[in-house]
Amino acid sequence: MKVHQIRTFSDFHDCIQRYDQNYTVFRGVRDATYKLVPKIGRPDTKLKGRIDKVERRMLQIFSDRAVPHLRVLPRNDWEWLALMQHHGVPTRLIDWSRNALVAAYFAVEKESATGSAVYAWRDKERPINAAKDDGPFSIKDVRKFIPAHVSERIIAQSGLFTVHPSPAVPMESETL
C-alpha cells in the first residue's frame, strides 16, 4: 500500500488528482491505524458462532422485522445487506464513496488523537450485478457493489460498498 502524507487541502487535492476517477473509490477513517475490516469481522464485534452463520441469521431477522418500516422493499440479499449496513447492523460490507471529498469529510468530521486517513482503491473489475452474480455469501474476492437506491444517504454520499468473502481478514491490495 502506497502512503502519502497530507498536511493541507491543496496537498489532498493534488494527491487525489493522480487517481483515475472512473475506477477509484475512497474511504475516510478517523484513525490511520484502522484496518479495512468489515464491522462483522472486527474483534470488538462479539459474535456467538461462525461469522457467516451469524450474518445470515441477522439478515433473516432484519428482513423479517424491517418490512413494515420500509418505503421500498429490497429485492435480494445484496440490497438487504446494503440496508442493514445503512442501519448500523454488522455486515461483510465496507462503505466507500466515489467522491474523495466525502471520504475526507468522514476522516476529519470528529476530532481524533491520532492521524486520520483516506484510503483510495483502484479496481477496474466491474461491480457486482446483484441480478446476475451469486449472492453475497458466495463471492471469492473483494468486489465493489453499487446498491440500488435503498437509502437517500447512499445517493447523497456517492456511496457504494466493498463486499468481503472473509470479513475478519483486513483488505489488502496492490492498488490500495
GROMACS .gro file of C-alpha atoms in nm:
model
  176
    1MET     CA    1   0.000   0.000   0.000
    2LYS     CA    2   0.134   0.339  -0.100
    3VAL     CA    3   0.111   0.615   0.165
    4HIS     CA    4   0.102   0.991   0.104
    5GLN     CA    5   0.135   1.241   0.389
    6ILE     CA    6  -0.124   1.517   0.359
    7ARG     CA    7  -0.096   1.842   0.553
    8THR     CA    8  -0.322   2.081   0.361
    9PHE     CA    9  -0.629   2.070   0.142
   10SER     CA   10  -0.406   2.161  -0.151
   11ASP     CA   11  -0.190   1.853  -0.076
   12PHE     CA   12  -0.506   1.640  -0.067
   13HIS     CA   13  -0.636   1.783  -0.392
   14ASP     CA   14  -0.302   1.728  -0.567
   15CYS     CA   15  -0.290   1.370  -0.440
   16ILE     CA   16  -0.641   1.267  -0.545
   17GLN     CA   17  -0.589   1.412  -0.893
   18ARG     CA   18  -0.341   1.129  -0.954
   19TYR     CA   19  -0.619   0.870  -0.935
   20ASP     CA   20  -0.839   0.763  -1.224
   21GLN     CA   21  -1.182   0.882  -1.111
   22ASN     CA   22  -1.355   0.614  -1.321
   23TYR     CA   23  -1.209   0.325  -1.120
   24THR     CA   24  -1.110   0.467  -0.782
   25VAL     CA   25  -1.320   0.466  -0.467
   26PHE     CA   26  -1.240   0.638  -0.136
   27ARG     CA   27  -1.292   0.569   0.233
   28GLY     CA   28  -1.221   0.813   0.512
   29VAL     CA   29  -1.131   0.691   0.861
   30ARG     CA   30  -1.063   0.888   1.178
   31ASP     CA   31  -0.769   0.668   1.281
   32ALA     CA   32  -0.493   0.599   1.028
   33THR     CA   33  -0.411   0.269   1.201
   34TYR     CA   34  -0.762   0.142   1.122
   35LYS     CA   35  -0.756  -0.174   0.913
   36LEU     CA   36  -1.009  -0.226   0.636
   37VAL     CA   37  -1.215  -0.494   0.808
   38PRO     CA   38  -1.595  -0.506   0.783
   39LYS     CA   39  -1.776  -0.443   1.110
   40ILE     CA   40  -1.889  -0.805   1.141
   41GLY     CA   41  -1.526  -0.924   1.127
   42ARG     CA   42  -1.380  -0.683   1.381
   43PRO     CA   43  -1.261  -0.825   1.714
   44ASP     CA   44  -1.481  -0.583   1.911
   45THR     CA   45  -1.793  -0.720   1.739
   46LYS     CA   46  -1.862  -1.004   1.972
   47LEU     CA   47  -2.038  -1.283   1.785
   48LYS     CA   48  -2.153  -1.619   1.909
   49GLY     CA   49  -2.076  -1.858   1.628
   50ARG     CA   50  -1.923  -1.852   1.282
   51ILE     CA   51  -1.939  -1.515   1.108
   52ASP     CA   52  -2.125  -1.639   0.801
   53LYS     CA   53  -2.392  -1.822   1.004
   54VAL     CA   54  -2.442  -1.527   1.240
   55GLU     CA   55  -2.464  -1.285   0.948
   56ARG     CA   56  -2.717  -1.499   0.763
   57ARG     CA   57  -2.927  -1.522   1.080
   58MET     CA   58  -2.912  -1.142   1.129
   59LEU     CA   59  -3.014  -1.099   0.765
   60GLN     CA   60  -3.317  -1.323   0.820
   61ILE     CA   61  -3.422  -1.145   1.140
   62PHE     CA   62  -3.369  -0.799   0.991
   63SER     CA   63  -3.561  -0.877   0.672
   64ASP     CA   64  -3.848  -1.033   0.870
   65ARG     CA   65  -3.884  -0.734   1.102
   66ALA     CA   66  -3.799  -0.438   0.877
   67VAL     CA   67  -4.072  -0.477   0.614
   68PRO     CA   68  -4.340  -0.265   0.790
   69HIS     CA   69  -4.092   0.024   0.822
   70LEU     CA   70  -3.976   0.040   0.459
   71ARG     CA   71  -4.094   0.250   0.168
   72VAL     CA   72  -3.904   0.033  -0.081
   73LEU     CA   73  -3.868  -0.341  -0.033
   74PRO     CA   74  -3.519  -0.479  -0.113
   75ARG     CA   75  -3.528  -0.733  -0.396
   76ASN     CA   76  -3.240  -0.961  -0.296
   77ASP     CA   77  -2.980  -1.035  -0.026
   78TRP     CA   78  -2.745  -0.773  -0.173
   79GLU     CA   79  -2.998  -0.496  -0.119
   80TRP     CA   80  -3.091  -0.628   0.225
   81LEU     CA   81  -2.723  -0.621   0.330
   82ALA     CA   82  -2.690  -0.263   0.200
   83LEU     CA   83  -2.993  -0.162   0.405
   84MET     CA   84  -2.858  -0.342   0.712
   85GLN     CA   85  -2.525  -0.163   0.670
   86HIS     CA   86  -2.710   0.168   0.640
   87HIS     CA   87  -2.878   0.099   0.976
   88GLY     CA   88  -2.554   0.002   1.155
   89VAL     CA   89  -2.600  -0.374   1.159
   90PRO     CA   90  -2.265  -0.555   1.132
   91THR     CA   91  -2.222  -0.696   0.780
   92ARG     CA   92  -1.946  -0.804   0.542
   93LEU     CA   93  -1.974  -0.470   0.363
   94ILE     CA   94  -1.748  -0.165   0.394
   95ASP     CA   95  -1.877   0.180   0.294
   96TRP     CA   96  -1.686   0.374   0.025
   97SER     CA   97  -1.753   0.679  -0.187
   98ARG     CA   98  -1.675   0.770  -0.546
   99ASN     CA   99  -1.615   1.123  -0.414
  100ALA     CA  100  -1.282   1.181  -0.236
  101LEU     CA  101  -1.422   1.488  -0.056
  102VAL     CA  102  -1.693   1.276   0.106
  103ALA     CA  103  -1.423   1.039   0.229
  104ALA     CA  104  -1.217   1.334   0.358
  105TYR     CA  105  -1.522   1.460   0.549
  106PHE     CA  106  -1.560   1.127   0.729
  107ALA     CA  107  -1.188   1.121   0.806
  108VAL     CA  108  -1.194   1.456   0.986
  109GLU     CA  109  -1.558   1.518   1.092
  110LYS     CA  110  -1.473   1.443   1.457
  111GLU     CA  111  -1.157   1.519   1.646
  112SER     CA  112  -0.909   1.240   1.685
  113ALA     CA  113  -0.596   1.195   1.892
  114THR     CA  114  -0.442   1.006   1.601
  115GLY     CA  115  -0.388   1.094   1.237
  116SER     CA  116  -0.679   1.038   1.001
  117ALA     CA  117  -0.664   0.861   0.666
  118VAL     CA  118  -0.838   0.847   0.333
  119TYR     CA  119  -0.799   0.515   0.158
  120ALA     CA  120  -0.812   0.511  -0.220
  121TRP     CA  121  -0.868   0.183  -0.401
  122ARG     CA  122  -0.838   0.147  -0.776
  123ASP     CA  123  -1.026  -0.151  -0.912
  124LYS     CA  124  -1.106  -0.192  -1.282
  125GLU     CA  125  -1.320  -0.503  -1.237
  126ARG     CA  126  -1.688  -0.443  -1.298
  127PRO     CA  127  -1.902  -0.405  -0.985
  128ILE     CA  128  -2.124  -0.690  -0.876
  129ASN     CA  129  -2.450  -0.718  -1.064
  130ALA     CA  130  -2.700  -0.815  -0.794
  131ALA     CA  131  -2.942  -0.954  -1.052
  132LYS     CA  132  -2.685  -1.183  -1.217
  133ASP     CA  133  -2.396  -1.254  -0.980
  134ASP     CA  134  -2.405  -1.505  -0.697
  135GLY     CA  135  -2.520  -1.392  -0.356
  136PRO     CA  136  -2.302  -1.206  -0.105
  137PHE     CA  137  -2.206  -1.524   0.079
  138SER     CA  138  -2.066  -1.690  -0.236
  139ILE     CA  139  -1.810  -1.437  -0.359
  140LYS     CA  140  -1.443  -1.536  -0.372
  141ASP     CA  141  -1.268  -1.195  -0.390
  142VAL     CA  142  -1.324  -0.846  -0.252
  143ARG     CA  143  -1.554  -0.675  -0.501
  144LYS     CA  144  -1.736  -0.345  -0.540
  145PHE     CA  145  -2.111  -0.341  -0.503
  146ILE     CA  146  -2.322  -0.043  -0.606
  147PRO     CA  147  -2.663  -0.094  -0.446
  148ALA     CA  148  -2.998   0.007  -0.581
  149HIS     CA  149  -3.103   0.326  -0.412
  150VAL     CA  150  -3.236   0.175  -0.091
  151SER     CA  151  -3.123   0.485   0.101
  152GLU     CA  152  -3.110   0.855   0.020
  153ARG     CA  153  -2.786   0.882   0.217
  154ILE     CA  154  -2.612   0.637  -0.017
  155ILE     CA  155  -2.707   0.860  -0.309
  156ALA     CA  156  -2.601   1.183  -0.135
  157GLN     CA  157  -2.261   1.039  -0.042
  158SER     CA  158  -2.192   0.886  -0.387
  159GLY     CA  159  -2.184   0.565  -0.191
  160LEU     CA  160  -2.101   0.208  -0.273
  161PHE     CA  161  -1.962  -0.088  -0.084
  162THR     CA  162  -1.693  -0.346  -0.099
  163VAL     CA  163  -1.809  -0.693  -0.009
  164HIS     CA  164  -1.561  -0.922   0.166
  165PRO     CA  165  -1.558  -1.302   0.137
  166SER     CA  166  -1.356  -1.331   0.461
  167PRO     CA  167  -1.484  -1.047   0.679
  168ALA     CA  168  -1.226  -1.096   0.956
  169VAL     CA  169  -0.932  -1.056   0.716
  170PRO     CA  170  -0.810  -0.698   0.654
  171MET     CA  171  -0.838  -0.584   0.294
  172GLU     CA  172  -0.506  -0.566   0.114
  173SER     CA  173  -0.438  -0.477  -0.246
  174GLU     CA  174  -0.152  -0.351  -0.456
  175THR     CA  175  -0.390  -0.083  -0.583
  176LEU     CA  176  -0.481   0.042  -0.233
   0.00000   0.00000   0.00000
